[in-house]
């Protein structure tokens, strides 16, 4: 779901900067079609996980070993998605694990489509921003801020989402068991939605000033509300 919503986010930014006439596709009921598309990608990911990564005696044995070595937990209480490229028959001969490979390919296609969309929309938006030469210093400053924000908003999900998830998919192919370190992927993917708005908050001057103005204004309002009471209290004591 995170990968598909992230791609939709960049499509919206691409339309805003390069093809504003296409923003109509995000208005009214059409907006929900984007959400349904993201939901479809998430459901297909989940269905592939459920159907193509079945739990077998071999994966149970592997899971028991991993849980004991890395977590010291009872495998009966733990759900898992056994990424595996090969299976070993009763003669000790390895064969490709076709269902698992198909599931991994399906996950990889979703990630590749998401990253390709982000990369294309990001590049086109960058070109559009650079092509508009601001006539004033303020316009040029805003363009630079938007460009820096775009770069960071592309780098952050690449580091937090795409690279960790790709690593988890590739390592089993190389026969590398990372144990509990695989949980880093879950943490970093969930961290991305919290980091993304901070980029705009700290890099776009107008947004930053509006935020701090709102916060400070709330504090000033409280101070002003207390001031008349405090003055009245002091005046009463002076009069006495």
mmCIF file of C-alpha atoms in Angstrom:
data_model
loop_
_atom_site.group_PDB
_atom_site.id
_atom_site.type_symbol
_atom_site.label_atom_id
_atom_site.label_comp_id
_atom_site.label_asym_id
_atom_site.label_seq_id
_atom_site.Cartn_x
_atom_site.Cartn_y
_atom_site.Cartn_z
ATOM 1 C CA UNK A 1 0.000 0.000 0.000
ATOM 2 C CA UNK A 2 2.848 2.384 0.855
ATOM 3 C CA UNK A 3 4.530 1.841 -2.517
ATOM 4 C CA UNK A 4 1.351 2.486 -4.524
ATOM 5 C CA UNK A 5 0.275 5.545 -2.510
ATOM 6 C CA UNK A 6 3.767 6.979 -2.835
ATOM 7 C CA UNK A 7 3.554 6.642 -6.628
ATOM 8 C CA UNK A 8 0.113 8.317 -6.656
ATOM 9 C CA UNK A 9 1.570 11.178 -4.626
ATOM 10 C CA UNK A 10 4.235 11.809 -7.268
ATOM 11 C CA UNK A 11 1.705 11.544 -10.107
ATOM 12 C CA UNK A 12 -0.312 14.309 -8.439
ATOM 13 C CA UNK A 13 2.786 16.489 -8.106
ATOM 14 C CA UNK A 14 3.656 15.799 -11.746
ATOM 15 C CA UNK A 15 0.190 16.871 -12.890
ATOM 16 C CA UNK A 16 0.357 19.986 -10.705
ATOM 17 C CA UNK A 17 3.681 21.138 -12.152
ATOM 18 C CA UNK A 18 3.556 19.844 -15.728
ATOM 19 C CA UNK A 19 -0.033 19.077 -16.725
ATOM 20 C CA UNK A 20 -2.451 21.046 -14.526
ATOM 21 C CA UNK A 21 -5.326 20.231 -16.881
ATOM 22 C CA UNK A 22 -5.061 16.603 -15.731
ATOM 23 C CA UNK A 23 -5.765 17.559 -12.121
ATOM 24 C CA UNK A 24 -9.419 16.957 -12.960
ATOM 25 C CA UNK A 25 -8.558 13.263 -12.610
ATOM 26 C CA UNK A 26 -8.083 13.868 -8.885
ATOM 27 C CA UNK A 27 -11.358 15.723 -8.357
ATOM 28 C CA UNK A 28 -14.711 14.349 -7.283
ATOM 29 C CA UNK A 29 -15.350 10.646 -7.542
ATOM 30 C CA UNK A 30 -12.309 10.224 -9.800
ATOM 31 C CA UNK A 31 -10.134 10.738 -6.740
ATOM 32 C CA UNK A 32 -11.400 7.464 -5.285
ATOM 33 C CA UNK A 33 -10.254 5.580 -8.387
ATOM 34 C CA UNK A 34 -6.655 6.354 -7.381
ATOM 35 C CA UNK A 35 -7.311 5.019 -3.902
ATOM 36 C CA UNK A 36 -8.933 1.914 -5.362
ATOM 37 C CA UNK A 37 -5.914 1.392 -7.613
ATOM 38 C CA UNK A 38 -3.583 1.616 -4.619
ATOM 39 C CA UNK A 39 -5.863 -0.731 -2.685
ATOM 40 C CA UNK A 40 -5.867 -3.205 -5.583
ATOM 41 C CA UNK A 41 -2.059 -3.277 -5.560
ATOM 42 C CA UNK A 42 -2.087 -3.881 -1.808
ATOM 43 C CA UNK A 43 -4.695 -6.657 -2.080
ATOM 44 C CA UNK A 44 -2.802 -8.357 -4.917
ATOM 45 C CA UNK A 45 0.370 -8.206 -2.807
ATOM 46 C CA UNK A 46 -1.489 -9.793 0.109
ATOM 47 C CA UNK A 47 -3.129 -12.476 -2.046
ATOM 48 C CA UNK A 48 0.219 -13.401 -3.585
ATOM 49 C CA UNK A 49 1.663 -13.666 -0.094
ATOM 50 C CA UNK A 50 -1.192 -15.910 1.052
ATOM 51 C CA UNK A 51 -1.326 -18.182 -2.005
ATOM 52 C CA UNK A 52 2.276 -18.362 -3.216
ATOM 53 C CA UNK A 53 4.149 -18.540 0.084
ATOM 54 C CA UNK A 54 2.522 -21.564 1.771
ATOM 55 C CA UNK A 55 3.890 -22.911 5.013
ATOM 56 C CA UNK A 56 5.504 -26.337 4.516
ATOM 57 C CA UNK A 57 7.436 -28.750 6.710
ATOM 58 C CA UNK A 58 10.653 -27.344 5.282
ATOM 59 C CA UNK A 59 9.745 -23.738 6.042
ATOM 60 C CA UNK A 60 8.564 -24.774 9.516
ATOM 61 C CA UNK A 61 11.936 -26.354 10.233
ATOM 62 C CA UNK A 62 13.722 -23.273 8.950
ATOM 63 C CA UNK A 63 11.434 -21.010 10.942
ATOM 64 C CA UNK A 64 12.029 -22.942 14.155
ATOM 65 C CA UNK A 65 15.777 -22.502 13.689
ATOM 66 C CA UNK A 66 15.522 -18.777 12.913
ATOM 67 C CA UNK A 67 13.110 -18.019 15.756
ATOM 68 C CA UNK A 68 15.235 -19.944 18.231
ATOM 69 C CA UNK A 69 18.509 -18.364 17.176
ATOM 70 C CA UNK A 70 17.302 -14.786 16.643
ATOM 71 C CA UNK A 71 14.267 -14.357 18.901
ATOM 72 C CA UNK A 72 13.999 -17.339 21.290
ATOM 73 C CA UNK A 73 10.247 -17.475 20.547
ATOM 74 C CA UNK A 74 7.662 -20.215 20.049
ATOM 75 C CA UNK A 75 7.015 -20.572 16.257
ATOM 76 C CA UNK A 76 3.387 -21.553 16.918
ATOM 77 C CA UNK A 77 2.653 -17.936 17.832
ATOM 78 C CA UNK A 78 4.472 -16.319 14.929
ATOM 79 C CA UNK A 79 3.182 -15.621 11.407
ATOM 80 C CA UNK A 80 5.696 -15.580 8.587
ATOM 81 C CA UNK A 81 6.207 -15.130 4.848
ATOM 82 C CA UNK A 82 8.844 -17.717 3.814
ATOM 83 C CA UNK A 83 10.756 -16.140 0.914
ATOM 84 C CA UNK A 84 12.585 -19.045 -0.722
ATOM 85 C CA UNK A 85 14.015 -19.524 -4.202
ATOM 86 C CA UNK A 86 14.923 -23.204 -3.856
ATOM 87 C CA UNK A 87 13.541 -26.331 -2.229
ATOM 88 C CA UNK A 88 15.350 -29.581 -1.473
ATOM 89 C CA UNK A 89 13.761 -32.967 -2.249
ATOM 90 C CA UNK A 90 14.161 -36.215 -0.305
ATOM 91 C CA UNK A 91 17.357 -36.987 -2.249
ATOM 92 C CA UNK A 92 18.975 -33.718 -1.225
ATOM 93 C CA UNK A 93 18.669 -32.222 -4.716
ATOM 94 C CA UNK A 94 17.692 -28.568 -4.956
ATOM 95 C CA UNK A 95 14.896 -27.448 -7.291
ATOM 96 C CA UNK A 96 13.469 -23.999 -8.052
ATOM 97 C CA UNK A 97 10.565 -23.158 -5.740
ATOM 98 C CA UNK A 98 8.187 -21.976 -8.487
ATOM 99 C CA UNK A 99 5.317 -20.634 -6.296
ATOM 100 C CA UNK A 100 7.728 -18.623 -4.164
ATOM 101 C CA UNK A 101 9.542 -17.287 -7.220
ATOM 102 C CA UNK A 102 6.247 -16.180 -8.792
ATOM 103 C CA UNK A 103 5.284 -14.420 -5.563
ATOM 104 C CA UNK A 104 8.634 -12.674 -5.347
ATOM 105 C CA UNK A 105 8.329 -11.575 -8.984
ATOM 106 C CA UNK A 106 4.852 -10.180 -8.286
ATOM 107 C CA UNK A 107 6.195 -8.179 -5.353
ATOM 108 C CA UNK A 108 9.114 -7.024 -7.460
ATOM 109 C CA UNK A 109 6.828 -5.850 -10.282
ATOM 110 C CA UNK A 110 4.807 -3.687 -7.874
ATOM 111 C CA UNK A 111 7.983 -2.163 -6.463
ATOM 112 C CA UNK A 112 9.465 -1.608 -9.935
ATOM 113 C CA UNK A 113 6.296 0.080 -11.240
ATOM 114 C CA UNK A 114 6.147 2.281 -8.157
ATOM 115 C CA UNK A 115 9.796 3.318 -8.364
ATOM 116 C CA UNK A 116 9.601 3.881 -12.144
ATOM 117 C CA UNK A 117 6.573 6.136 -11.685
ATOM 118 C CA UNK A 118 8.312 8.087 -8.941
ATOM 119 C CA UNK A 119 11.510 8.442 -10.970
ATOM 120 C CA UNK A 120 9.736 9.569 -14.154
ATOM 121 C CA UNK A 121 7.409 12.021 -12.424
ATOM 122 C CA UNK A 122 10.255 13.356 -10.302
ATOM 123 C CA UNK A 123 12.495 13.959 -13.318
ATOM 124 C CA UNK A 124 9.742 15.656 -15.316
ATOM 125 C CA UNK A 125 8.780 17.845 -12.361
ATOM 126 C CA UNK A 126 12.421 18.778 -11.853
ATOM 127 C CA UNK A 127 12.786 19.783 -15.510
ATOM 128 C CA UNK A 128 9.630 21.875 -15.307
ATOM 129 C CA UNK A 129 10.799 23.700 -12.194
ATOM 130 C CA UNK A 130 14.214 24.438 -13.711
ATOM 131 C CA UNK A 131 12.699 25.616 -17.010
ATOM 132 C CA UNK A 132 10.802 28.440 -15.309
ATOM 133 C CA UNK A 133 13.278 31.225 -14.723
ATOM 134 C CA UNK A 134 11.877 33.396 -11.971
ATOM 135 C CA UNK A 135 11.774 37.112 -12.673
ATOM 136 C CA UNK A 136 12.195 37.954 -8.990
ATOM 137 C CA UNK A 137 14.513 36.796 -6.237
ATOM 138 C CA UNK A 138 11.547 35.490 -4.247
ATOM 139 C CA UNK A 139 10.355 33.336 -7.154
ATOM 140 C CA UNK A 140 13.832 31.918 -7.708
ATOM 141 C CA UNK A 141 14.151 31.222 -3.988
ATOM 142 C CA UNK A 142 10.832 29.351 -3.975
ATOM 143 C CA UNK A 143 11.869 27.342 -7.040
ATOM 144 C CA UNK A 144 15.106 26.297 -5.332
ATOM 145 C CA UNK A 145 13.204 25.312 -2.197
ATOM 146 C CA UNK A 146 10.765 23.217 -4.221
ATOM 147 C CA UNK A 147 13.629 21.548 -6.064
ATOM 148 C CA UNK A 148 15.467 20.686 -2.834
ATOM 149 C CA UNK A 149 12.248 19.331 -1.341
ATOM 150 C CA UNK A 150 11.640 17.203 -4.436
ATOM 151 C CA UNK A 151 15.147 15.743 -4.268
ATOM 152 C CA UNK A 152 14.832 14.880 -0.591
ATOM 153 C CA UNK A 153 11.327 13.477 -1.009
ATOM 154 C CA UNK A 154 12.772 11.113 -3.609
ATOM 155 C CA UNK A 155 15.884 10.141 -1.647
ATOM 156 C CA UNK A 156 14.126 9.485 1.678
ATOM 157 C CA UNK A 157 11.689 6.797 0.436
ATOM 158 C CA UNK A 158 14.467 5.244 -1.639
ATOM 159 C CA UNK A 159 16.504 4.784 1.539
ATOM 160 C CA UNK A 160 13.616 3.921 3.859
ATOM 161 C CA UNK A 161 11.428 1.822 1.533
ATOM 162 C CA UNK A 162 12.912 0.610 -1.730
ATOM 163 C CA UNK A 163 16.451 -0.318 -0.690
ATOM 164 C CA UNK A 164 15.502 -2.238 2.513
ATOM 165 C CA UNK A 165 12.658 -4.123 0.817
ATOM 166 C CA UNK A 166 14.792 -4.993 -2.213
ATOM 167 C CA UNK A 167 17.546 -6.204 0.102
ATOM 168 C CA UNK A 168 15.142 -8.539 1.907
ATOM 169 C CA UNK A 169 14.050 -9.991 -1.445
ATOM 170 C CA UNK A 170 17.583 -10.439 -2.820
ATOM 171 C CA UNK A 171 19.318 -11.890 0.253
ATOM 172 C CA UNK A 172 17.423 -15.236 0.241
ATOM 173 C CA UNK A 173 18.526 -15.729 -3.374
ATOM 174 C CA UNK A 174 22.122 -15.407 -2.183
ATOM 175 C CA UNK A 175 21.491 -17.832 0.670
ATOM 176 C CA UNK A 176 22.068 -15.161 3.326
ATOM 177 C CA UNK A 177 20.020 -15.285 6.527
ATOM 178 C CA UNK A 178 19.851 -11.901 8.272
ATOM 179 C CA UNK A 179 17.708 -13.125 11.160
ATOM 180 C CA UNK A 180 16.099 -10.422 13.281
ATOM 181 C CA UNK A 181 17.745 -7.687 11.205
ATOM 182 C CA UNK A 182 14.991 -8.207 8.638
ATOM 183 C CA UNK A 183 12.703 -6.307 11.024
ATOM 184 C CA UNK A 184 14.563 -3.140 10.075
ATOM 185 C CA UNK A 185 12.588 -3.132 6.828
ATOM 186 C CA UNK A 186 9.267 -3.078 8.679
ATOM 187 C CA UNK A 187 10.436 -0.184 10.844
ATOM 188 C CA UNK A 188 11.857 1.939 8.025
ATOM 189 C CA UNK A 189 8.811 1.491 5.769
ATOM 190 C CA UNK A 190 6.539 2.643 8.598
ATOM 191 C CA UNK A 191 8.822 5.606 9.338
ATOM 192 C CA UNK A 192 8.489 7.085 5.855
ATOM 193 C CA UNK A 193 4.995 8.669 6.249
ATOM 194 C CA UNK A 194 6.266 10.532 9.332
ATOM 195 C CA UNK A 195 9.409 11.860 7.644
ATOM 196 C CA UNK A 196 7.833 12.941 4.351
ATOM 197 C CA UNK A 197 5.874 16.028 5.564
ATOM 198 C CA UNK A 198 8.859 17.206 7.617
ATOM 199 C CA UNK A 199 10.744 17.865 4.370
ATOM 200 C CA UNK A 200 8.217 20.480 3.258
ATOM 201 C CA UNK A 201 7.947 21.869 6.781
ATOM 202 C CA UNK A 202 11.651 22.595 7.112
ATOM 203 C CA UNK A 203 12.627 23.375 3.506
ATOM 204 C CA UNK A 204 9.733 25.528 2.246
ATOM 205 C CA UNK A 205 10.091 28.885 3.963
ATOM 206 C CA UNK A 206 6.431 29.931 3.693
ATOM 207 C CA UNK A 207 5.210 26.630 5.150
ATOM 208 C CA UNK A 208 7.801 26.773 7.927
ATOM 209 C CA UNK A 209 6.902 30.346 8.868
ATOM 210 C CA UNK A 210 3.175 29.581 8.792
ATOM 211 C CA UNK A 211 3.711 26.572 11.063
ATOM 212 C CA UNK A 212 5.764 28.421 13.651
ATOM 213 C CA UNK A 213 3.460 31.419 13.436
ATOM 214 C CA UNK A 214 0.498 29.182 14.225
ATOM 215 C CA UNK A 215 2.314 27.566 17.149
ATOM 216 C CA UNK A 216 3.568 30.869 18.541
ATOM 217 C CA UNK A 217 0.218 32.575 17.963
ATOM 218 C CA UNK A 218 -1.453 29.935 20.075
ATOM 219 C CA UNK A 219 0.991 30.637 22.886
ATOM 220 C CA UNK A 220 0.592 34.402 22.507
ATOM 221 C CA UNK A 221 -3.182 34.028 22.701
ATOM 222 C CA UNK A 222 -2.850 32.201 25.998
ATOM 223 C CA UNK A 223 -0.568 34.908 27.335
ATOM 224 C CA UNK A 224 -2.948 37.653 26.232
ATOM 225 C CA UNK A 225 -5.885 35.845 27.804
ATOM 226 C CA UNK A 226 -4.076 35.729 31.146
ATOM 227 C CA UNK A 227 -2.757 39.296 31.097
ATOM 228 C CA UNK A 228 -6.004 41.198 31.931
ATOM 229 C CA UNK A 229 -6.704 38.923 34.887
ATOM 230 C CA UNK A 230 -3.191 39.317 36.216
ATOM 231 C CA UNK A 231 -3.335 43.103 35.820
ATOM 232 C CA UNK A 232 -6.710 43.259 37.538
ATOM 233 C CA UNK A 233 -5.379 41.172 40.397
ATOM 234 C CA UNK A 234 -2.386 43.481 40.834
ATOM 235 C CA UNK A 235 -4.515 46.632 40.649
ATOM 236 C CA UNK A 236 -6.845 45.352 43.369
ATOM 237 C CA UNK A 237 -3.919 44.776 45.677
ATOM 238 C CA UNK A 238 -2.534 48.242 44.909
ATOM 239 C CA UNK A 239 -5.905 49.838 45.673
ATOM 240 C CA UNK A 240 -6.082 48.005 48.995
#
